[in-house]
Coordinates of C-alpha atoms and ligand atoms in Angstrom, one line a residue:
M1425 CA 57.4 31.9 133.7
V1426 CA 59.8 32.8 136.4
A1427 CA 62.5 35.6 136.3
P1428 CA 65.1 34.8 138.7
G1429 CA 66.8 38.0 138.4
S1430 CA 70.5 36.7 138.5
L1431 CA 72.5 34.5 136.1
Q1432 CA 73.6 32.1 139.1
A1433 CA 69.8 31.5 140.0
A1434 CA 69.0 30.9 136.4
V1435 CA 71.6 28.3 136.0
S1436 CA 70.7 26.7 139.4
L1437 CA 67.1 26.2 138.2
L1438 CA 68.3 24.6 135.0
A1439 CA 70.7 22.4 136.9
E1440 CA 67.9 21.2 139.3
Q1441 CA 65.5 20.1 136.4
P1442 CA 67.6 19.9 133.2
G1443 CA 65.3 20.0 130.0
V1444 CA 62.3 21.2 132.0
W1445 CA 63.0 24.8 131.9
L1446 CA 63.2 26.7 128.6
P1447 CA 65.2 29.9 128.7
I1448 CA 63.6 32.8 127.1
A1449 CA 65.5 36.1 126.4
G1450 CA 63.7 38.7 124.2
G1451 CA 61.1 35.9 123.3
T1452 CA 61.1 36.9 119.5
D1453 CA 61.4 33.2 118.5
V1454 CA 59.9 31.6 121.4
M1455 CA 56.7 33.6 121.2
V1456 CA 56.4 32.8 117.5
Q1457 CA 56.7 29.1 118.3
Y1458 CA 54.1 29.5 121.2
A1459 CA 51.6 31.3 119.0
A1460 CA 52.0 28.5 116.3
G1461 CA 51.5 26.0 118.9
K1462 CA 55.0 24.5 118.4
L1463 CA 56.3 25.1 121.8
P1464 CA 56.7 21.9 123.7
A1465 CA 55.1 22.3 127.2
R1466 CA 57.9 23.5 129.3
K1467 CA 58.4 26.1 132.0
L1468 CA 59.9 29.3 131.0
V1469 CA 62.9 31.0 132.8
S1470 CA 63.4 34.5 131.7
L1471 CA 66.8 35.7 131.0
W1472 CA 65.6 39.2 129.8
N1473 CA 67.7 42.1 131.0
L1474 CA 69.9 39.9 133.3
P1475 CA 72.9 42.4 133.8
E1476 CA 75.4 39.7 133.5
L1477 CA 74.2 39.0 130.0
R1478 CA 73.9 42.6 128.8
R1479 CA 77.5 43.7 129.0
I1480 CA 79.9 44.5 126.2
E1481 CA 83.6 44.2 127.5
L1482 CA 86.7 45.4 125.7
T1483 CA 90.2 44.4 126.4
E1484 CA 93.2 45.0 124.0
K1485 CA 92.9 41.8 122.1
E1486 CA 89.2 40.9 122.2
I1487 CA 85.5 42.0 122.7
A1488 CA 83.3 40.1 124.8
I1489 CA 79.3 40.4 123.9
G1490 CA 77.1 39.4 126.6
A1491 CA 74.5 36.9 125.1
G1492 CA 71.7 39.0 126.3
C1493 CA 72.6 42.1 124.3
T1494 CA 70.0 43.1 121.8
Y1495 CA 70.4 44.1 118.2
T1496 CA 70.0 47.7 119.2
D1497 CA 72.8 47.3 121.8
L1498 CA 75.1 46.0 118.9
R1499 CA 74.1 48.6 116.5
Q1500 CA 74.8 51.5 119.2
H1501 CA 78.3 50.1 120.1
E1502 CA 81.0 52.3 118.5
T1503 CA 83.8 49.7 118.5
L1504 CA 81.6 46.9 117.2
E1505 CA 80.5 49.5 114.3
R1506 CA 84.1 50.4 113.6
E1507 CA 85.7 46.9 114.0
F1508 CA 83.1 44.3 113.3
P1509 CA 80.8 45.9 110.7
L1510 CA 79.6 42.5 109.4
L1511 CA 77.8 42.1 112.9
T1512 CA 76.3 45.5 113.2
T1513 CA 75.1 45.5 109.6
A1514 CA 73.4 41.9 110.3
A1515 CA 71.9 43.5 113.3
R1516 CA 70.3 46.4 111.2
W1517 CA 68.9 43.5 109.0
T1518 CA 67.3 41.5 111.7
G1519 CA 63.7 42.3 111.5
G1520 CA 62.3 46.0 112.3
I1521 CA 63.1 48.3 115.1
A1522 CA 60.8 46.5 117.7
N1523 CA 62.4 43.2 116.9
Q1524 CA 65.8 44.7 117.2
N1525 CA 65.0 46.1 120.7
R1526 CA 64.0 42.8 122.1
G1527 CA 65.9 40.1 119.9
T1528 CA 69.3 39.1 121.4
L1529 CA 72.4 37.9 119.7
G1530 CA 72.4 34.7 122.2
G1531 CA 68.8 33.9 121.2
N1532 CA 69.9 34.0 117.5
I1533 CA 72.7 31.6 118.3
A1534 CA 70.6 29.1 120.5
N1535 CA 67.6 29.2 118.3
A1536 CA 70.2 27.8 115.6
S1537 CA 68.3 28.7 112.4
P1538 CA 70.4 28.1 109.3
A1539 CA 68.8 31.4 108.0
A1540 CA 69.7 33.6 111.1
D1541 CA 71.4 36.8 109.9
S1542 CA 74.2 37.2 112.5
L1543 CA 75.7 33.8 112.3
P1544 CA 77.8 33.9 109.2
A1545 CA 79.5 37.1 110.6
L1546 CA 80.3 35.1 113.9
L1547 CA 82.0 32.5 111.8
V1548 CA 84.1 34.6 109.9
Y1549 CA 85.1 36.6 112.9
E1550 CA 86.3 33.4 114.6
A1551 CA 83.8 33.9 117.6
E1552 CA 84.3 31.7 120.9
L1553 CA 81.4 31.2 123.0
I1554 CA 81.3 31.1 126.7
L1555 CA 78.7 28.6 128.0
I1556 CA 77.7 28.7 131.6
S1557 CA 76.1 26.1 134.0
A1558 CA 76.0 25.4 137.5
R1559 CA 79.0 23.2 136.8
G1560 CA 81.0 26.1 135.8
A1561 CA 81.9 27.9 132.5
R1562 CA 83.5 26.3 129.3
H1563 CA 84.8 28.1 126.2
I1564 CA 84.1 26.6 122.8
P1565 CA 84.8 27.8 119.3
Y1566 CA 81.5 29.0 117.6
A1567 CA 82.6 27.0 114.6
G1568 CA 81.3 23.5 115.2
F1569 CA 78.6 24.7 117.5
H1570 CA 75.9 23.7 115.1
T1571 CA 75.7 20.0 114.8
G1572 CA 72.9 19.6 112.4
Y1573 CA 69.5 21.4 111.5
K1574 CA 68.7 23.2 114.8
K1575 CA 70.9 20.9 116.7
T1576 CA 73.7 22.5 118.8
R1577 CA 76.4 21.6 121.4
L1578 CA 74.5 23.3 124.3
Q1579 CA 73.7 21.0 127.1
P1580 CA 70.1 21.1 128.7
D1581 CA 71.6 22.8 131.8
E1582 CA 73.5 25.3 130.0
L1583 CA 73.2 28.9 128.7
V1584 CA 75.1 31.0 126.3
Q1585 CA 76.9 33.6 128.5
A1586 CA 78.9 35.5 126.1
I1587 CA 80.5 35.7 122.6
R1588 CA 84.2 36.7 122.2
L1589 CA 85.6 38.1 119.1
P1590 CA 89.4 38.7 118.5
R1591 CA 90.0 42.2 117.5
R1592 CA 92.4 41.6 114.5
F1593 CA 90.1 42.1 111.4
G1594 CA 90.1 45.9 111.4
D1595 CA 92.2 46.1 108.2
Y1596 CA 90.1 43.6 106.4
V1597 CA 87.8 44.3 103.4
S1598 CA 84.2 43.4 104.7
Y1599 CA 81.4 42.3 102.4
S1600 CA 77.8 41.2 103.4
R1601 CA 74.6 40.9 101.7
K1602 CA 71.0 39.5 102.7
V1603 CA 68.9 38.5 99.9
G1604 CA 65.3 38.1 100.8
A1605 CA 61.8 39.0 99.6
R1606 CA 62.3 42.5 100.8
N1607 CA 64.9 44.4 102.7
A1608 CA 63.5 44.2 106.3
Q1609 CA 61.2 41.9 108.0
A1610 CA 62.0 38.9 105.7
I1611 CA 63.9 35.6 106.4
S1612 CA 67.1 35.5 104.2
K1613 CA 66.9 33.3 100.9
V1614 CA 70.8 33.5 101.1
C1615 CA 72.9 35.7 103.5
I1616 CA 76.6 36.0 103.2
A1617 CA 79.4 37.7 105.3
A1618 CA 83.1 37.7 104.1
L1619 CA 86.3 39.2 104.9
G1620 CA 89.5 39.4 102.9
R1621 CA 92.9 41.1 102.9
I1622 CA 95.1 41.6 100.0
R1623 CA 98.9 42.2 100.2
Q1624 CA 100.9 43.2 97.2
G1625 CA 98.2 42.1 94.8
I1626 CA 97.8 38.6 96.4
V1627 CA 95.0 37.3 98.7
D1628 CA 96.7 37.2 102.0
D1629 CA 93.6 35.9 103.8
A1630 CA 89.8 35.4 103.0
R1631 CA 87.0 34.1 105.0
I1632 CA 83.4 33.4 103.7
A1633 CA 80.3 32.2 105.5
V1634 CA 76.9 31.8 104.2
G1635 CA 73.2 31.2 105.8
S1636 CA 70.3 29.6 104.1
V1637 CA 72.2 27.3 101.9
A1638 CA 72.8 24.2 104.2
P1639 CA 71.3 22.9 107.3
V1640 CA 73.7 24.9 109.4
P1641 CA 75.4 28.2 108.9
L1642 CA 78.5 27.4 106.7
R1643 CA 81.9 28.4 106.4
L1644 CA 83.5 27.8 103.0
S1645 CA 86.7 26.4 104.0
N1646 CA 87.8 24.7 100.7
T1647 CA 87.0 27.8 98.8
E1648 CA 89.0 29.9 101.3
R1649 CA 92.0 27.6 101.0
L1650 CA 91.9 27.8 97.0
L1651 CA 91.8 31.6 97.3
R1652 CA 94.7 32.5 99.8
G1653 CA 97.9 33.1 97.9
Q1654 CA 96.3 33.8 94.4
R1655 CA 96.0 37.1 92.5
I1656 CA 92.3 37.5 91.6
D1657 CA 91.4 37.6 87.9
D1658 CA 88.6 36.2 85.6
E1659 CA 90.1 32.6 85.7
L1660 CA 90.3 32.6 89.5
V1661 CA 86.8 33.8 89.9
R1662 CA 85.5 31.1 87.7
R1663 CA 87.5 28.4 89.7
I1664 CA 86.5 29.9 93.1
T1665 CA 82.7 30.0 92.1
N1666 CA 82.8 26.4 90.9
T1667 CA 84.4 25.2 94.2
A1668 CA 82.1 27.3 96.3
I1669 CA 79.0 25.9 94.8
E1670 CA 80.3 22.4 95.6
E1671 CA 80.5 23.4 99.2
I1672 CA 76.8 24.3 99.7
Q1673 CA 73.5 22.1 100.0
P1674 CA 70.6 24.5 99.1
I1675 CA 67.0 23.2 99.3
N1676 CA 63.6 24.1 97.8
D1677 CA 61.4 25.6 100.6
I1678 CA 58.6 28.1 101.0
R1679 CA 60.9 31.0 100.6
S1680 CA 63.0 30.0 97.5
T1681 CA 64.2 27.2 95.2
A1682 CA 67.6 25.5 95.3
V1683 CA 68.3 26.7 91.9
Y1684 CA 67.6 30.4 92.7
R1685 CA 69.7 30.2 95.9
S1686 CA 72.6 28.6 93.9
V1687 CA 72.5 31.5 91.3
V1688 CA 72.4 34.1 93.9
F1689 CA 75.2 32.5 96.0
K1690 CA 77.4 32.3 92.9
N1691 CA 76.6 36.0 92.1
L1692 CA 77.4 36.9 95.6
V1693 CA 80.7 35.2 96.0
T1694 CA 81.7 36.9 92.5
E1695 CA 80.9 40.1 93.7
F1696 CA 82.7 39.7 96.9
L1697 CA 86.0 38.7 94.9
V1698 CA 85.4 41.8 92.7
Q1699 CA 85.1 44.1 95.7
L1700 CA 88.1 42.5 97.4
A1701 CA 90.3 43.0 94.5
A1702 CA 89.2 46.7 94.3
G1703 CA 89.7 47.0 98.2
E1704 CA 86.0 48.3 98.6
N1705 CA 84.0 47.7 101.6
Q1706 CA 80.4 46.8 101.5
A1707 CA 79.3 45.8 105.0
Ligands
LIG2961 C1 59.2 39.9 113.1 C2 60.4 39.1 113.4 C3 61.3 39.3 112.5 C4 62.6 38.6 112.6 N1 63.6 38.9 111.6 C5 64.8 38.1 111.7 C6 65.7 38.3 110.6 O1 65.6 39.3 109.9 N2 66.9 37.7 110.9 C7 67.1 36.8 111.9 O2 68.1 36.2 111.8 N3 66.2 36.6 112.8 C8 65.0 37.2 112.8 N4 63.9 36.9 113.6 C9 64.1 36.0 114.8 C10 64.6 36.4 116.0 O3 64.3 37.8 116.3 C11 66.1 36.3 116.3 O4 66.6 34.9 116.2 C12 66.6 36.8 117.7 O5 67.9 36.8 117.8 C13 66.1 35.8 118.9 O6 66.5 36.4 120.1 P1 65.6 36.2 121.4 O7 66.3 36.9 122.4 O8 64.3 36.9 121.1 O9 65.4 34.7 121.6 P2 64.2 33.9 122.3 O10 62.9 33.9 121.4 O11 64.1 34.6 123.7 O12 65.0 32.4 122.4 C14 65.2 31.7 121.2 C15 65.8 30.6 121.6 O13 67.1 30.6 122.0 C16 67.1 30.2 123.5 N5 67.9 31.2 124.3 C17 67.7 32.5 124.4 N6 68.8 33.0 125.0 C18 69.7 32.0 125.5 C19 70.8 32.0 126.1 N7 71.6 33.0 126.6 N8 71.5 30.7 126.3 C20 70.8 29.6 125.9 N9 69.7 29.6 125.3 C21 69.0 30.7 124.7 C22 65.7 30.0 123.9 O14 65.6 28.9 125.0 C23 65.1 29.5 122.5 O15 65.3 28.4 122.2 C24 62.8 37.6 113.5 C25 61.7 37.3 114.6 C26 60.5 38.2 114.3 C27 59.4 37.8 115.4

């Protein structure tokens, strides 16, 4: 393993031999794969604590989170906690304290697990990714970054440099839940992050994203479309949950069954709608 000490040196290394070097940040996913004998024989390039990846920068319109920020960094950031509670709550749910001190947001994104806890929050907050390579930087919407199970649009010579979030969700109702075998140290059976805003009794905007119910973290676009412009009542809840269930593709695996995931998912969407109608936050 090498630790080049600067972002520029790290991307130069990737450019010289694309696909040969495997970036490692906190190592909380890479080391698990290594211990399980599932790590393809590759050279490791450490991104841990690179100052260029560890910043959180604020402008009037957005917040830019360095990909190397840990879950502890996120939890301790006042503006994130106030304006992006779905992300800081997901950080609190990600493993135990030791894991939160090492695990990074960039690692969660690049590892691309459909069960990853912070990814639904990034979808509803309309995150943009800054990807960096020796060829330069490119900005892409986070939506669409995951192209299939554990597949992403990241090129072999690229790193995730930062995640940008627009600061325009401060007045939304936030709702998130993680359903697992226990509260911490468990991979989600279903996780959800949702935002909504009601004006004069009518849903003015709604955003719902879920993990662990499809090959990629999923935004429920059809459900959101149906919800906008409506007044929430029992009939709407019934229609919305029926549409939502058509958008997911849950599977049976070692953590849960497709049927259980579907039932829990329906209950979570219902709970979000009830809380949105009441104007209550649960993030
Ligand atoms: C005990 C334990 C509990 C956990 N609990 C949870 C949980 O509750 N919820 C959850 O979502 N996850 C959980 N995880 C998984 C893991 O902690 C997270 O996915 C974490 O965010 C990974 O970040 P990392 O920096 O450790 O990534 P690493 O292990 O360093 O890297 C993971 C992958 O991302 C790539 N990578 C890392 N940084 C970059 C970058 N900047 N650019 C490009 N590629 C990059 C690496 O090459 C590798 O493929 C848990 C892990 C453990 C060991």
